[in-house]
Short mmCIF file of C-alpha atoms (C1' of nucleotides) in Angstrom, two decimals:
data_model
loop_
_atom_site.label_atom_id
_atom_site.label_comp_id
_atom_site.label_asym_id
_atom_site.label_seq_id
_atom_site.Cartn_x
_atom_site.Cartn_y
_atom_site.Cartn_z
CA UNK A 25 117.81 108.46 92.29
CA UNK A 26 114.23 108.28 93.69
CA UNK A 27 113.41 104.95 93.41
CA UNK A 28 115.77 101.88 94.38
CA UNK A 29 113.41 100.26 96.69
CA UNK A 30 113.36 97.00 94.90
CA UNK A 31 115.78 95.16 92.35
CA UNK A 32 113.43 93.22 89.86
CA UNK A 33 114.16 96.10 87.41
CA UNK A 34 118.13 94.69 86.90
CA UNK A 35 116.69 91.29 85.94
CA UNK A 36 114.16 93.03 83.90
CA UNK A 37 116.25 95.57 82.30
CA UNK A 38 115.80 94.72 78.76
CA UNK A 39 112.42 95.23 78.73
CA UNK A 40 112.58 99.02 80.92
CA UNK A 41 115.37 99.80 78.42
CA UNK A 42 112.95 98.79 74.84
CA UNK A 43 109.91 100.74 76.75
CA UNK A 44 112.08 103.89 77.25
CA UNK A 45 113.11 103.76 73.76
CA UNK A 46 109.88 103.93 72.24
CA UNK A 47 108.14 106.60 75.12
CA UNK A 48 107.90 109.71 73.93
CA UNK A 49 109.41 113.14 75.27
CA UNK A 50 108.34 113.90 78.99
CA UNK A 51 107.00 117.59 77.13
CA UNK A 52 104.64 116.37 74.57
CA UNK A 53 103.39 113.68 77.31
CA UNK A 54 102.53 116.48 79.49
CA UNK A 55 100.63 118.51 77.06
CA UNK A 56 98.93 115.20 75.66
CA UNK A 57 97.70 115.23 79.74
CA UNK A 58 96.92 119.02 79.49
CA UNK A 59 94.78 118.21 76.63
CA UNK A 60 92.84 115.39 77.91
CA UNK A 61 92.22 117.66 80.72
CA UNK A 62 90.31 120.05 79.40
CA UNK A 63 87.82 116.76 78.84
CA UNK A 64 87.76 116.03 82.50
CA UNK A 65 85.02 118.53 83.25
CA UNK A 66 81.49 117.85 83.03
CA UNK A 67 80.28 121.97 82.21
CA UNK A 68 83.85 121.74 79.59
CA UNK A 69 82.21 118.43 78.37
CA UNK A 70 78.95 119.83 78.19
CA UNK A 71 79.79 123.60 76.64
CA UNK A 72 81.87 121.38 74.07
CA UNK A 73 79.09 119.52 73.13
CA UNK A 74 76.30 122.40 72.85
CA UNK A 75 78.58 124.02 70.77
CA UNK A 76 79.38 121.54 68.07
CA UNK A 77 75.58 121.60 67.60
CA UNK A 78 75.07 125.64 67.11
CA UNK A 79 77.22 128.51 67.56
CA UNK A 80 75.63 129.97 71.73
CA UNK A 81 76.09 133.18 73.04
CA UNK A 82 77.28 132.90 77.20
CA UNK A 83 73.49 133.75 78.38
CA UNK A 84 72.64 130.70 76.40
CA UNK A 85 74.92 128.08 77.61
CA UNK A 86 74.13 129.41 81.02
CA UNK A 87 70.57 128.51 80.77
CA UNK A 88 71.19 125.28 78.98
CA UNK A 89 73.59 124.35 81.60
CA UNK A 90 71.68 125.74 84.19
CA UNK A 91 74.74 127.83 85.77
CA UNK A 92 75.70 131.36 86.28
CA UNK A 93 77.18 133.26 83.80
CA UNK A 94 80.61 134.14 85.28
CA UNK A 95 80.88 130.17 85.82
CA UNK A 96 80.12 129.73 82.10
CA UNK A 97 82.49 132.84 81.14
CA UNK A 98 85.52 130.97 83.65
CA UNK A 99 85.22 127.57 81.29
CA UNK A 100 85.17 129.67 77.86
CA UNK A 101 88.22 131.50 78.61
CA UNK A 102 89.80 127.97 79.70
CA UNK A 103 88.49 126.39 76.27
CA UNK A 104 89.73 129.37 74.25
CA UNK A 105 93.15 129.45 75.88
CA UNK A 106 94.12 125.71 74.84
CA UNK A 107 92.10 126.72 71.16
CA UNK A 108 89.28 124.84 71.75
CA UNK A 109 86.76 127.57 70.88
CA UNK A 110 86.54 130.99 69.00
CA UNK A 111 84.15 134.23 69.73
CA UNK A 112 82.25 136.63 67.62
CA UNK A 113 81.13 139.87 69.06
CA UNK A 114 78.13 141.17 67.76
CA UNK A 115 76.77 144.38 70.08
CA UNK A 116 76.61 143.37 74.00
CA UNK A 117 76.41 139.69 72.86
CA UNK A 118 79.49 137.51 72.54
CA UNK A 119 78.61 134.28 70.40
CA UNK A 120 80.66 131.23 70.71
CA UNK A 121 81.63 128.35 68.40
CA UNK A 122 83.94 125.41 68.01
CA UNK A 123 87.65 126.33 66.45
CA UNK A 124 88.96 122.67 66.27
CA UNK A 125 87.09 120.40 63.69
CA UNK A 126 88.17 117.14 66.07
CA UNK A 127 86.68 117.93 68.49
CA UNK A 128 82.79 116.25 68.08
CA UNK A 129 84.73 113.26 66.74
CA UNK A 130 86.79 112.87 70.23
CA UNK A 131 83.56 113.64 72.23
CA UNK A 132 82.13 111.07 69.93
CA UNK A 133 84.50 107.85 70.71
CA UNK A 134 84.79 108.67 74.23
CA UNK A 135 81.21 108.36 74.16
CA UNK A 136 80.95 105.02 72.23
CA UNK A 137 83.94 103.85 74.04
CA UNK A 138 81.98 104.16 77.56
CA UNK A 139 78.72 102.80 76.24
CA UNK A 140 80.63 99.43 75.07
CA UNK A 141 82.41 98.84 78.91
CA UNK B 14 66.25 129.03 88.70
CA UNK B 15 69.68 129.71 88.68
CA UNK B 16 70.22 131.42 85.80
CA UNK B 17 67.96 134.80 84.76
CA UNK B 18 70.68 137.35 84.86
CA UNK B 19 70.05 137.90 80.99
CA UNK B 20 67.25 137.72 78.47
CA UNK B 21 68.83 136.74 75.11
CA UNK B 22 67.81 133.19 75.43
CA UNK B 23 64.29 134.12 74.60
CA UNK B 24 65.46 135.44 71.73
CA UNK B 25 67.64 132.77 70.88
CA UNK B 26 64.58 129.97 72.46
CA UNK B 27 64.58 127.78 69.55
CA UNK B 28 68.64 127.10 69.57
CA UNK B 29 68.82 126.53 73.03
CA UNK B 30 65.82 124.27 72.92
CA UNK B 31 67.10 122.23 69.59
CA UNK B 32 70.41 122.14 71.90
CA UNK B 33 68.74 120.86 74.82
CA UNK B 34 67.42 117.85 72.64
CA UNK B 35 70.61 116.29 71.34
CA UNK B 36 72.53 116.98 74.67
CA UNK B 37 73.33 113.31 76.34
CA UNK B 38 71.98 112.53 79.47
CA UNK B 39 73.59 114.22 82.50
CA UNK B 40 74.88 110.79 84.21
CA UNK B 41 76.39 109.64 80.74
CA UNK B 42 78.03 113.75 80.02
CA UNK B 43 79.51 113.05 83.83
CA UNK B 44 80.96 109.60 82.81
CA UNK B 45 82.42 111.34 79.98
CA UNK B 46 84.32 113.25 81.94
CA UNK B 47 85.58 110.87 84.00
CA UNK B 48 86.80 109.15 81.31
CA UNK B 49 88.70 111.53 80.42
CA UNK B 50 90.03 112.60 83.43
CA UNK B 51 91.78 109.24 83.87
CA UNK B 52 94.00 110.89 80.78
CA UNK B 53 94.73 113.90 82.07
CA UNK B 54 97.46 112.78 84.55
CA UNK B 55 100.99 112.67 83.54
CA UNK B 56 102.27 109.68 85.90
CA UNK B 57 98.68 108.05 84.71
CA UNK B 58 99.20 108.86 81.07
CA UNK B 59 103.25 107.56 81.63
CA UNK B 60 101.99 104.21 82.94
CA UNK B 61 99.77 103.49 80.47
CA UNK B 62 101.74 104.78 77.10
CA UNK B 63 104.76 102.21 78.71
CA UNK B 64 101.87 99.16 79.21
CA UNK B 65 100.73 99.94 75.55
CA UNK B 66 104.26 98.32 74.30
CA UNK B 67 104.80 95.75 77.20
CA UNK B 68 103.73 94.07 80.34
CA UNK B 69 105.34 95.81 83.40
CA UNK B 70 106.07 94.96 87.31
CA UNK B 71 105.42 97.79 89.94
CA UNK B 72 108.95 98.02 90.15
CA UNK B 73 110.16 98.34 86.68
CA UNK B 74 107.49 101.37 86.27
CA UNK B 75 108.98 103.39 89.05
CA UNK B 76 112.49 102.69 87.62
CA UNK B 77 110.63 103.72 84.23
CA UNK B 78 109.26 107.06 85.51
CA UNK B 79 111.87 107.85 88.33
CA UNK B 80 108.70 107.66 90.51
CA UNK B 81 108.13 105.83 94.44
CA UNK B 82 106.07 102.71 93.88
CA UNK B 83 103.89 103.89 96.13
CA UNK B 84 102.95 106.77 94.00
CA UNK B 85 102.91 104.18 90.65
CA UNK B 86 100.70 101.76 92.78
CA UNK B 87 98.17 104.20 93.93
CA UNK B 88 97.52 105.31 90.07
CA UNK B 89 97.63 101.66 88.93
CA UNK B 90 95.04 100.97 91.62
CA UNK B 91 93.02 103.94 89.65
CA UNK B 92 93.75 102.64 86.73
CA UNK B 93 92.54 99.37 87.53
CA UNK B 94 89.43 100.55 89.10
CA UNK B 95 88.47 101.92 85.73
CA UNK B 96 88.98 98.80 83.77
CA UNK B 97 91.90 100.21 81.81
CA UNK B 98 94.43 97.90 83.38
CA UNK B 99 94.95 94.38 84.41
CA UNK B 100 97.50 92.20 86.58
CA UNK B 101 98.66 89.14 87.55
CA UNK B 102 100.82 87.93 90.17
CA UNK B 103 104.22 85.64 89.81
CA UNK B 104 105.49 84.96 93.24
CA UNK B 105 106.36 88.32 94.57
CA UNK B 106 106.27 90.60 91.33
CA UNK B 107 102.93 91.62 90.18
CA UNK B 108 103.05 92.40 86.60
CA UNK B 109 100.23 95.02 85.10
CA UNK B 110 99.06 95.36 81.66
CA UNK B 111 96.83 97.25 79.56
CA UNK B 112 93.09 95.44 79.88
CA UNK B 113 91.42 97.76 77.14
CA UNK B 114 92.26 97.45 73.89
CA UNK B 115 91.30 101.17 72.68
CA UNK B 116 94.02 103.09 75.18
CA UNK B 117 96.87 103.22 72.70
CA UNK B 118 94.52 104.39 69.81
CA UNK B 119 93.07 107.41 72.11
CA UNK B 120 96.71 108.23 72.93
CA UNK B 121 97.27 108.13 69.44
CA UNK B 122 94.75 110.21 68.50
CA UNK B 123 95.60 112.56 71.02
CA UNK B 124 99.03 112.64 70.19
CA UNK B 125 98.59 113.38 66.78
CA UNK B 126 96.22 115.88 67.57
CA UNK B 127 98.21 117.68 70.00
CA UNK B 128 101.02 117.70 67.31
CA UNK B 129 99.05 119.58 64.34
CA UNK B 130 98.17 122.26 66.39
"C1'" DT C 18 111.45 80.31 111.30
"C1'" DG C 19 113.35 84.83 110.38
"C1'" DA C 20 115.02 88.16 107.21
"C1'" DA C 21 114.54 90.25 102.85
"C1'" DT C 22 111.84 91.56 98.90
"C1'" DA C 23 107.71 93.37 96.12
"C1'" DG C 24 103.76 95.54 96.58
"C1'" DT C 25 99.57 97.71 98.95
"C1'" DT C 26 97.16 100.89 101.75
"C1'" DG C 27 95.47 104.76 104.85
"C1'" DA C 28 96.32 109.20 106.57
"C1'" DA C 29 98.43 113.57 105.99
"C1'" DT C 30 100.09 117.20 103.20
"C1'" DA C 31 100.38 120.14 99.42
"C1'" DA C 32 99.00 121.67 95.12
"C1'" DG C 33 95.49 122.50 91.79
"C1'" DT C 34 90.91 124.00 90.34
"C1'" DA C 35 85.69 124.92 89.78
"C1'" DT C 36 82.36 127.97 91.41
"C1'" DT C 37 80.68 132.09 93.69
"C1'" DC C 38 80.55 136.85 94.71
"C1'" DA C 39 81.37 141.47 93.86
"C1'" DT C 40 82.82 144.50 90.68
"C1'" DA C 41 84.30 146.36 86.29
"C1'" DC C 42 83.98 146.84 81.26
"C1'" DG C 43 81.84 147.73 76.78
"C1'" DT C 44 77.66 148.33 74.18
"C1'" DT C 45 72.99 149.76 73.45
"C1'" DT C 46 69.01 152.47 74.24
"C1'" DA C 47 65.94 155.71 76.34
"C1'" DT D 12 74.31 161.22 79.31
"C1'" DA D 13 72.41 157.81 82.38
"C1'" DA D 14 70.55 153.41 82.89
"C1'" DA D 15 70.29 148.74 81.47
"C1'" DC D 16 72.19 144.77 79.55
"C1'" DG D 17 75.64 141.00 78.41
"C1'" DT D 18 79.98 139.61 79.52
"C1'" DA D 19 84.59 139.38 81.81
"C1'" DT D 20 87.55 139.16 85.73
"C1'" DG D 21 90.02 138.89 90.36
"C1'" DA D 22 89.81 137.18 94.90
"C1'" DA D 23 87.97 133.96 98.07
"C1'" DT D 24 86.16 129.57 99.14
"C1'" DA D 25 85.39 124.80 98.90
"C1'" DC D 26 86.54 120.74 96.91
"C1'" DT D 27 89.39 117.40 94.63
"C1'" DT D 28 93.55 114.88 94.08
"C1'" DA D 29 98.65 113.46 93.52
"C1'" DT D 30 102.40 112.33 96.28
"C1'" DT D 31 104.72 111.11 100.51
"C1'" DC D 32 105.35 108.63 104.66
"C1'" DA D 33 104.81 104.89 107.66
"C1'" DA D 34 103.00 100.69 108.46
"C1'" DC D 35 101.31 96.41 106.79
"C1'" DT D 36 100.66 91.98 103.83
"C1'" DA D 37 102.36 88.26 101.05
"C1'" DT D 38 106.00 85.68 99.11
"C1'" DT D 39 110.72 83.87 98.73
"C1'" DC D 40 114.93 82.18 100.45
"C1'" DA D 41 118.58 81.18 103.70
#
DNA sequence: TGAATAGTTGAATAAGTATTCATACGTTTA
DNA sequence: TAAACGTATGAATACTTATTCAACTATTCA
C-alpha cells in the first residue's frame, strides 16, 4: 500500500469505488498515453502535418523543417513504428506519406481546441 | 543553412514550397505540441479520465491510482496550469475537477482510435 | 493552544528522449 | 568499378521531466 497518508478516501469511498468501475484497464491507458505522445513533439507535429498535405521524401522535410537529415530520419522511424506513416522507395529516394486517415482530423481539433482557450 | 546535405528539394521546389504555405505558424505548431504532451502521461491521463466521471479530493486520487499525493499534486498543479482542471477548497480537502469541457471527448477519440488499430 | 489532517512545494534523483556526429548502407551514374 | 548521392543507424550528449523526500502551510478539532 503506497498511499495511506490521509483518510478522506474512507468517507469518500463510494465515489473512488464508482470511478474505478468505470476507468479503463491500466494497458490501454498506457498506450492511449503512448499515442498522445507521439503528438508531444513539435518536428513529429510538424512532419505530421507536411505530410497530410503531399507525400515528402526525407531531403524535403529536412529543408522544410530546417533540420538535418538524420534528425528527420530519427522522427520517421518513431512515426512509422507506432503506424503513423508509410514509405515508398523509388531509386536513392525514400518518399513518405500518412498511413492513418485520422490523423489531419486529430491535428485539426487540437488545433481549434487551442485557438478557442 | 542547416540543411544542404542533398539536392532533391530542387527538384521537388514546388511541393516543398506549396508545403511551406499551409504549414501553421511555428509558435502555434509548438503549442500544439504542448497540448498534447499534457496527454501523454499516464498518472496525467489517470487523473483526468477519473475527473471526467466525478469531482475528486487529492486524497481520493492517490487512493485511486495507488500513487503519493505528492506525485498526484505536482501533475494536478500541471494540469491546472494548462486550464484543463479546476478546484475548490472545503475546509481541509481540496476537491479538483475537470475545467474544460473537450478532455473526455479527446480521450474518447483517442481511445477509440487506439482500439481500431 | 497544540496536535492531527490534507495538501503544497522545492530540491534531488532517476529515467526518458531529441539531436548531433560519425559512419554505414543501398542506389545511381560516370 | 569508383564516386556521389539519399537515407539509416548507433553511440554520445544535452535536455526534459516524473517521482520521491523532507519541510512547510492551512485548516480542524480536542
Amino acid at each position: 500500500m503506497i498511499s495511506t497518508q490521509c483518510d478522506c478516501h474512507v468517507i469518500h469511498e463510494e465515489i473512488v469505488e464508482r470511478v474505478k468501475k468505470v476507468m479503463p484497464e491500466d494497458e490501454n491507458l498506457y498506450d492511449l498515453a503512448d499515442f498522445f505522445k507521439v503528438f508531444g513533439d513539435t518536428t513529429r507535429i510538424k512532419i505530421l502535418w507536411a505530410l497530410s498535405e503531399s507525400e515528402m521524401c526525407v531531403c524535403d522535410l529536412a529543408v522544410l523543417l530546417n533540420m538535418t537529415q538524420s534528425a528527420i530520419s530519427h522522427q520517421l522511424r518513431v512515426l512509422k513504428q507506432v503506424g503513423m506513416v508509410k514509405n515508398r522507395k523509388e531509386g536513392k529516394i525514400v518518399f513518405y506519406s500518412l498511413d492513418d486517415e485520422h490523423i489531419k482530423g486529430i491535428l485539426d481539433q487540437g488545433m481549434i481546441h487551442i485557438n478557442e482557450k
